[in-house]
Tab-separated table of C-alpha atoms in Angstrom:
chain	number	residue	atom	x	y	z
I	1	SER	CA	0.300	-13.235	-7.679
I	2	ALA	CA	-2.932	-11.502	-8.586
I	3	VAL	CA	-3.998	-9.074	-11.280
I	4	ILE	CA	-6.438	-6.433	-10.108
I	5	SER	CA	-8.411	-4.133	-12.374
I	6	GLN	CA	-9.711	-1.003	-10.727
I	7	LYS	CA	-11.892	1.698	-12.222
I	8	PRO	CA	-12.309	4.538	-12.652
I	9	SER	CA	-8.659	5.531	-12.629
I	10	ARG	CA	-9.565	9.120	-11.776
I	11	ASP	CA	-12.597	11.308	-11.371
I	12	ILE	CA	-13.496	14.839	-10.461
I	13	CYS	CA	-16.731	15.072	-8.498
I	14	GLN	CA	-18.940	17.727	-7.013
I	15	ARG	CA	-19.454	18.125	-3.290
I	16	GLY	CA	-22.428	16.113	-2.010
I	17	THR	CA	-22.367	13.484	-4.739
I	18	SER	CA	-21.268	9.836	-4.539
I	19	LEU	CA	-18.751	7.794	-6.491
I	20	THR	CA	-18.553	4.030	-6.775
I	21	ILE	CA	-15.173	2.429	-7.374
I	22	GLN	CA	-15.007	-1.067	-8.839
I	23	CYS	CA	-12.354	-3.707	-8.288
I	24	GLN	CA	-12.050	-6.972	-10.232
I	25	VAL	CA	-9.520	-9.706	-9.387
I	26	ASP	CA	-8.360	-12.413	-11.789
I	27	SER	CA	-8.727	-15.159	-9.165
I	28	GLN	CA	-11.027	-15.986	-6.275
I	29	VAL	CA	-9.994	-14.435	-2.971
I	30	THR	CA	-11.602	-14.573	0.428
I	31	MET	CA	-10.887	-11.015	1.493
I	32	MET	CA	-10.407	-7.798	-0.398
I	33	PHE	CA	-9.071	-4.656	1.233
I	34	TRP	CA	-9.821	-1.010	0.551
I	35	TYR	CA	-7.202	1.640	1.347
I	36	ARG	CA	-6.993	5.398	1.204
I	37	GLN	CA	-3.741	7.133	0.350
I	38	GLN	CA	-3.498	10.840	1.037
I	39	PRO	CA	-0.556	12.924	-0.202
I	40	GLY	CA	2.511	12.487	1.967
I	41	GLN	CA	0.778	10.015	4.232
I	42	SER	CA	0.897	6.274	4.626
I	43	LEU	CA	-1.789	3.953	3.338
I	44	THR	CA	-4.772	3.777	5.635
I	45	LEU	CA	-7.030	0.725	5.663
I	46	ILE	CA	-10.680	1.674	5.266
I	47	ALA	CA	-12.307	-1.744	5.444
I	48	THR	CA	-12.049	-5.431	4.678
I	49	ALA	CA	-14.619	-6.822	2.268
I	50	ASN	CA	-15.667	-10.421	2.894
I	51	GLN	CA	-17.831	-12.362	0.498
I	52	GLY	CA	-21.154	-13.241	2.057
I	53	SER	CA	-20.883	-11.029	5.103
I	54	GLU	CA	-20.758	-7.388	6.131
I	55	ALA	CA	-17.535	-5.526	5.573
I	56	THR	CA	-15.300	-4.868	8.565
I	57	TYR	CA	-14.536	-1.166	8.982
I	58	GLU	CA	-11.499	0.308	10.681
I	59	SER	CA	-11.635	3.022	13.289
I	60	GLY	CA	-12.676	6.325	11.779
I	61	PHE	CA	-14.542	4.823	8.822
I	62	VAL	CA	-18.273	4.061	8.786
I	63	ILE	CA	-20.559	2.114	6.503
I	64	ASP	CA	-22.837	5.073	5.780
I	65	LYS	CA	-19.917	7.019	4.342
I	66	PHE	CA	-18.092	4.126	2.648
I	67	PRO	CA	-20.591	1.382	1.778
I	68	ILE	CA	-18.956	-1.726	0.332
I	69	SER	CA	-20.370	-4.546	-1.731
I	70	ARG	CA	-18.810	-7.973	-2.240
I	71	PRO	CA	-21.201	-9.976	-4.429
I	72	ASN	CA	-18.696	-12.736	-5.292
I	73	LEU	CA	-15.113	-13.878	-4.719
I	74	THR	CA	-13.606	-11.798	-7.545
I	75	PHE	CA	-15.385	-8.445	-7.320
I	76	SER	CA	-15.949	-5.605	-4.873
I	77	THR	CA	-17.096	-2.005	-4.921
I	78	LEU	CA	-16.430	0.899	-2.593
I	79	THR	CA	-18.744	3.910	-2.643
I	80	VAL	CA	-17.629	7.269	-1.314
I	81	SER	CA	-20.890	8.946	-0.289
I	82	ASN	CA	-21.887	12.563	0.196
I	83	MET	CA	-18.417	13.671	-0.781
I	84	SER	CA	-16.573	16.690	0.553
I	85	PRO	CA	-13.179	18.099	-0.477
I	86	GLU	CA	-11.653	16.200	2.467
I	87	ASP	CA	-12.418	12.966	0.590
I	88	SER	CA	-10.003	13.931	-2.178
I	89	SER	CA	-7.478	11.118	-2.142
I	90	ILE	CA	-6.300	7.988	-3.901
I	91	TYR	CA	-8.396	4.913	-3.171
I	92	LEU	CA	-6.865	1.472	-3.634
I	93	CYS	CA	-8.193	-2.043	-3.511
I	94	SER	CA	-5.918	-4.946	-2.691
I	95	VAL	CA	-5.812	-8.672	-2.057
I	96	ASP	CA	-3.475	-10.736	0.098
I	97	VAL	CA	-2.047	-13.839	-1.575
I	98	GLY	CA	0.178	-14.600	1.401
I	99	LEU	CA	-0.542	-16.108	4.775
I	100	GLY	CA	-0.827	-12.993	6.884
I	101	GLY	CA	-0.432	-9.712	5.043
I	102	GLU	CA	3.073	-10.187	3.680
I	103	LYS	CA	2.053	-10.406	0.004
I	104	LEU	CA	-0.430	-7.716	-0.858
I	105	PHE	CA	-1.262	-6.927	-4.453
I	106	PHE	CA	-2.893	-3.630	-5.319
I	107	GLY	CA	-5.069	-2.225	-8.031
I	108	SER	CA	-3.849	0.819	-9.918
I	109	GLY	CA	-5.861	3.166	-7.737
I	110	THR	CA	-8.589	5.767	-8.198
I	111	GLN	CA	-7.523	9.388	-7.965
I	112	LEU	CA	-10.540	11.259	-6.595
I	113	SER	CA	-10.816	15.043	-6.541
I	114	VAL	CA	-13.845	16.645	-4.912
I	115	LEU	CA	-14.632	20.266	-5.740
M	1	GLN	CA	5.189	8.981	17.553
M	2	LYS	CA	4.244	6.974	14.475
M	3	GLU	CA	4.701	3.220	14.598
M	4	VAL	CA	6.703	3.359	11.366
M	5	GLU	CA	8.875	6.303	10.358
M	6	GLN	CA	10.183	6.793	6.851
M	7	ASP	CA	12.147	9.731	5.494
M	8	PRO	CA	9.891	11.244	2.814
M	9	GLY	CA	12.764	12.584	0.748
M	10	PRO	CA	12.730	13.572	-2.021
M	11	LEU	CA	15.939	11.707	-2.781
M	12	SER	CA	17.725	12.411	-6.042
M	13	VAL	CA	20.727	10.349	-7.224
M	14	PRO	CA	22.676	9.948	-10.466
M	15	GLU	CA	22.233	6.844	-12.561
M	16	GLY	CA	24.441	4.000	-11.352
M	17	ALA	CA	24.496	5.131	-7.740
M	18	ILE	CA	23.755	2.870	-4.787
M	19	VAL	CA	20.549	3.947	-3.100
M	20	SER	CA	19.724	3.320	0.547
M	21	LEU	CA	16.142	3.640	1.719
M	22	ASN	CA	15.303	3.226	5.375
M	23	CYS	CA	12.503	2.820	7.889
M	24	THR	CA	12.491	2.710	11.653
M	25	TYR	CA	9.734	1.218	13.744
M	26	SER	CA	8.718	1.070	17.366
M	27	ASN	CA	6.811	-2.211	17.743
M	28	SER	CA	9.250	-5.043	18.437
M	29	ALA	CA	6.524	-7.602	17.642
M	30	PHE	CA	6.739	-6.922	13.905
M	31	GLN	CA	8.121	-9.966	12.098
M	32	TYR	CA	7.332	-9.500	8.393
M	33	PHE	CA	8.943	-6.580	6.598
M	34	MET	CA	8.000	-5.545	3.085
M	35	TRP	CA	9.076	-3.020	0.498
M	36	TYR	CA	6.696	-1.701	-2.119
M	37	ARG	CA	7.459	0.422	-5.174
M	38	GLN	CA	4.825	2.847	-6.408
M	39	TYR	CA	5.074	4.614	-9.729
M	40	SER	CA	3.149	7.804	-10.279
M	41	ARG	CA	-0.567	7.135	-10.787
M	42	LYS	CA	-0.146	3.419	-10.095
M	43	GLY	CA	-0.836	1.180	-7.135
M	44	PRO	CA	1.995	-0.104	-4.917
M	45	GLU	CA	3.879	-3.133	-6.245
M	46	LEU	CA	5.447	-5.642	-3.846
M	47	LEU	CA	9.213	-5.701	-4.338
M	48	MET	CA	10.413	-7.887	-1.513
M	49	TYR	CA	9.444	-9.268	1.831
M	50	THR	CA	11.587	-10.685	4.588
M	51	TYR	CA	10.801	-12.556	7.743
M	52	SER	CA	12.570	-11.604	10.972
M	53	SER	CA	16.183	-10.429	10.757
M	54	GLY	CA	18.806	-10.745	8.069
M	55	ASN	CA	19.317	-9.915	4.425
M	56	LYS	CA	17.469	-10.905	1.304
M	57	GLU	CA	18.714	-10.236	-2.197
M	58	ASP	CA	16.809	-10.116	-5.470
M	59	GLY	CA	18.767	-8.873	-8.441
M	60	ARG	CA	19.792	-5.277	-7.823
M	61	PHE	CA	17.690	-5.062	-4.655
M	62	THR	CA	18.746	-6.067	-1.151
M	63	ALA	CA	16.454	-5.881	1.868
M	64	GLN	CA	18.039	-5.755	5.279
M	65	VAL	CA	16.381	-6.081	8.673
M	66	ASP	CA	18.012	-5.223	11.991
M	67	LYS	CA	15.490	-6.098	14.656
M	68	SER	CA	17.798	-5.109	17.513
M	69	SER	CA	17.808	-1.548	16.187
M	70	LYS	CA	14.243	-1.690	14.832
M	71	TYR	CA	15.601	-0.554	11.487
M	72	ILE	CA	15.060	-1.859	7.972
M	73	SER	CA	16.735	-0.868	4.730
M	74	LEU	CA	16.341	-1.371	1.013
M	75	PHE	CA	19.475	-1.045	-1.097
M	76	ILE	CA	19.326	-0.542	-4.844
M	77	ARG	CA	22.549	-1.179	-6.720
M	78	ASP	CA	23.331	0.306	-10.121
M	79	SER	CA	20.231	2.488	-9.918
M	80	GLN	CA	18.382	3.194	-13.161
M	81	PRO	CA	16.004	5.997	-14.192
M	82	SER	CA	13.283	3.336	-14.228
M	83	ASP	CA	13.775	2.997	-10.454
M	84	SER	CA	12.358	6.509	-10.022
M	85	ALA	CA	9.291	5.969	-7.858
M	86	THR	CA	8.030	6.205	-4.311
M	87	TYR	CA	9.178	3.372	-2.064
M	88	LEU	CA	6.997	2.293	0.834
M	89	CYS	CA	8.034	0.081	3.693
M	90	ALA	CA	5.428	-2.029	5.474
M	91	MET	CA	5.435	-4.468	8.343
M	92	THR	CA	3.175	-6.834	10.227
M	93	PHE	CA	3.155	-9.586	12.841
M	94	SER	CA	3.976	-13.236	12.252
M	95	SER	CA	0.442	-14.334	13.071
M	96	GLY	CA	-1.155	-11.242	11.684
M	97	SER	CA	-3.336	-10.391	8.755
M	98	ALA	CA	-3.425	-7.663	6.187
M	99	ARG	CA	-5.609	-5.738	8.633
M	100	GLN	CA	-2.579	-5.343	10.858
M	101	LEU	CA	-0.250	-4.106	8.160
M	102	THR	CA	1.454	-0.805	8.967
M	103	PHE	CA	2.914	1.266	6.153
M	104	GLY	CA	5.530	3.993	6.129
M	105	SER	CA	4.616	7.208	4.369
M	106	GLY	CA	7.014	6.562	1.482
M	107	THR	CA	10.297	7.945	0.134
M	108	GLN	CA	10.247	9.597	-3.266
M	109	LEU	CA	13.282	8.605	-5.327
M	110	THR	CA	14.475	10.155	-8.573
M	111	VAL	CA	17.348	8.599	-10.508
M	112	LEU	CA	18.820	11.094	-12.941
M	113	PRO	CA	20.150	9.841	-16.291
């Protein structure tokens, strides 16, 4: 298993500003994953954060909008840049302790509201 | 058509009832099937995972996979108010990674005392 601390738990932000979300894991992991969860919709993978290399972004997500840092094997940040109300969502970080995606552990999430 | 379909509910049952939560999927290559529980304002928590077809039991929870019908179920016996949460199904390939995980949109369950 893995214990993941994510902060902030929630924030209300103004349009055009940026928010950085932090994720700390209690053990070293190769990859960390960032998801977005919109009301009534399934979890959508934003990007995979690898230590020592650029993050891998999924279709529809770009580095300029969602820059990611991965300075070591236990920590990652996701920044939501130049926010608009459409960015209002829950953002989750996760790690996979299984062999191929069958054992994901998640942080408690960041509830973001953009006014 | 979505790759994974899940009835969003909401589903409301009395305490002690047997709950059945279901997902259908379209990609026959999926081999790992997971169920997550998500309490309000919390991240998803892995409940169970199964590989290929068959049943898996863990306490009051039973996961069932029917690959011929592309249908998976989670049964909760003797449901408790503490089971009130949103339940998400997820699935991926046998040689896949978390990048290939596909989630259902979740079923909201309320167990009434």
